[in-house]
Amino acid sequence: MRALAHPTQAEMQLDTVLSALSDPVRRQIVGQLANASIDQACSAFQLPISKSTSTYHFRVLREAGLIEQRYSGTTILNTLRAADLEARFPGLLRAVLRAARSETTLATSEVE
Amino acid sequence: MRALAHPTQAEMQLDTVLSALSDPVRRQIVGQLANASIDQACSAFQLPISKSTSTYHFRVLREAGLIEQRYSGTTILNTLRAADLEARFPGLLRAVLRAARSETTLATSEVE
DNA sequence: TTCGTAGTACTAGAAATATCGTACAATAGA
DNA sequence: TCTATTGTACGATATTTCTAGTACTACGAA
């Protein structure tokens, strides 16, 4: 079984977390994970990028501590590390998710 | 009097705001403004960068909507747009400031 | 064992970002 | 009016980030 490195809660850095969240593709991933009731494979995301770029973004999220990735066969199951993040940076993830949601709503209503 | 362009509350974008906050120099500026009881001139910040780079970072913050800049003679007075941010992205600024504060505290206590 | 699927490693290029130096503009005060 | 101060504009450069293609690995299933 292949191993994937994750930072501990204490190792999480605000710098890295905010950089990770400042990319729209990665916020899309985080947002989808936040809504999902079960863990999601990387292929479960409709991202406007190539497979290798997708790998890159998932790695950025994992190394920042935002998601947990574990192998299950050849697929990787992704989970949002919501509790760890809440403990390390209280309120941060919630505020970003809420902001992202409100922005998406606005954008959609503009189109309609 | 020279004019400086600021986004309205509705024009603020999560993307831009998070990018702005993901730089440590800019978080230092925002943190100092959050603590300040009066508006601060750009020169009131001890930043580890040149004057022209400093101008650049203040502009990024202003264009993201994080700070208000207004001329008073040749100096610019900077204010955190805390209320606008709270209205647009509730909880976000607070969470980032709190996270930054806790990280600084940790780093300091490691040195001692 | 062969095949298909999920994702990685590596390389390379494009684009964005952070940095600075120098010359300059605007203003206050002597 | 002269001078000092505060910050900008512009150009150049280094670094980082995002992107993709290609060849590959690991695993499950037929």
PDB file of C-alpha atoms in Angstrom, chain A residues 51-107:
ATOM      1  CA  LYS A  51      -5.446  14.749 -14.886  1.00  0.00           C
ATOM      2  CA  SER A  52      -1.869  15.651 -14.011  1.00  0.00           C
ATOM      3  CA  THR A  53      -2.812  19.181 -12.979  1.00  0.00           C
ATOM      4  CA  SER A  54      -5.511  17.674 -10.838  1.00  0.00           C
ATOM      5  CA  THR A  55      -2.933  15.521  -9.073  1.00  0.00           C
ATOM      6  CA  TYR A  56      -0.957  18.669  -8.422  1.00  0.00           C
ATOM      7  CA  HIS A  57      -3.865  20.489  -6.773  1.00  0.00           C
ATOM      8  CA  PHE A  58      -4.810  17.533  -4.598  1.00  0.00           C
ATOM      9  CA  ARG A  59      -1.211  17.333  -3.444  1.00  0.00           C
ATOM     10  CA  VAL A  60      -1.182  21.038  -2.540  1.00  0.00           C
ATOM     11  CA  LEU A  61      -4.329  20.538  -0.476  1.00  0.00           C
ATOM     12  CA  ARG A  62      -2.947  17.460   1.241  1.00  0.00           C
ATOM     13  CA  GLU A  63       0.418  19.052   2.050  1.00  0.00           C
ATOM     14  CA  ALA A  64      -1.338  22.107   3.457  1.00  0.00           C
ATOM     15  CA  GLY A  65      -3.300  19.811   5.747  1.00  0.00           C
ATOM     16  CA  LEU A  66      -6.689  20.592   4.263  1.00  0.00           C
ATOM     17  CA  ILE A  67      -7.492  17.092   3.085  1.00  0.00           C
ATOM     18  CA  GLU A  68      -6.647  13.552   3.993  1.00  0.00           C
ATOM     19  CA  GLN A  69      -5.902  11.168   1.159  1.00  0.00           C
ATOM     20  CA  ARG A  70      -5.785   7.422   1.544  1.00  0.00           C
ATOM     21  CA  TYR A  71      -5.544   4.686  -1.001  1.00  0.00           C
ATOM     22  CA  SER A  72      -8.319   2.200  -1.544  1.00  0.00           C
ATOM     23  CA  GLY A  73      -7.158   0.018  -4.367  1.00  0.00           C
ATOM     24  CA  THR A  74      -5.954   2.275  -7.153  1.00  0.00           C
ATOM     25  CA  THR A  75      -8.282   5.078  -6.189  1.00  0.00           C
ATOM     26  CA  ILE A  76      -7.635   7.675  -3.531  1.00  0.00           C
ATOM     27  CA  LEU A  77     -10.358   8.613  -1.102  1.00  0.00           C
ATOM     28  CA  ASN A  78     -10.328  12.242  -0.074  1.00  0.00           C
ATOM     29  CA  THR A  79     -11.659  13.664   3.164  1.00  0.00           C
ATOM     30  CA  LEU A  80     -11.771  17.211   4.420  1.00  0.00           C
ATOM     31  CA  ARG A  81      -9.790  17.524   7.663  1.00  0.00           C
ATOM     32  CA  ALA A  82     -12.478  19.749   9.106  1.00  0.00           C
ATOM     33  CA  ALA A  83     -11.923  18.877  12.753  1.00  0.00           C
ATOM     34  CA  ASP A  84      -8.149  19.304  12.588  1.00  0.00           C
ATOM     35  CA  LEU A  85      -8.558  22.625  10.855  1.00  0.00           C
ATOM     36  CA  GLU A  86     -11.120  23.813  13.346  1.00  0.00           C
ATOM     37  CA  ALA A  87      -8.760  22.942  16.177  1.00  0.00           C
ATOM     38  CA  ARG A  88      -5.780  24.612  14.568  1.00  0.00           C
ATOM     39  CA  PHE A  89      -7.454  27.662  12.995  1.00  0.00           C
ATOM     40  CA  PRO A  90     -10.886  28.061  14.587  1.00  0.00           C
ATOM     41  CA  GLY A  91     -13.566  29.477  12.348  1.00  0.00           C
ATOM     42  CA  LEU A  92     -11.330  29.776   9.314  1.00  0.00           C
ATOM     43  CA  LEU A  93     -12.585  26.940   7.159  1.00  0.00           C
ATOM     44  CA  ARG A  94     -16.176  27.657   8.040  1.00  0.00           C
ATOM     45  CA  ALA A  95     -15.814  31.311   7.049  1.00  0.00           C
ATOM     46  CA  VAL A  96     -14.140  30.447   3.750  1.00  0.00           C
ATOM     47  CA  LEU A  97     -16.740  27.829   2.872  1.00  0.00           C
ATOM     48  CA  ARG A  98     -19.516  30.213   3.713  1.00  0.00           C
ATOM     49  CA  ALA A  99     -17.930  32.962   1.638  1.00  0.00           C
ATOM     50  CA  ALA A 100     -17.419  30.599  -1.286  1.00  0.00           C
ATOM     51  CA  ARG A 101     -21.021  29.477  -1.099  1.00  0.00           C
ATOM     52  CA  SER A 102     -22.356  33.027  -1.048  1.00  0.00           C
ATOM     53  CA  GLU A 103     -20.169  34.005  -3.978  1.00  0.00           C
ATOM     54  CA  THR A 104     -21.290  31.033  -6.062  1.00  0.00           C
ATOM     55  CA  THR A 105     -24.904  31.914  -5.337  1.00  0.00           C
ATOM     56  CA  LEU A 106     -24.365  35.471  -6.491  1.00  0.00           C
ATOM     57  CA  ALA A 107     -22.569  34.388  -9.657  1.00  0.00           C
TER      58      ALA A 107
END
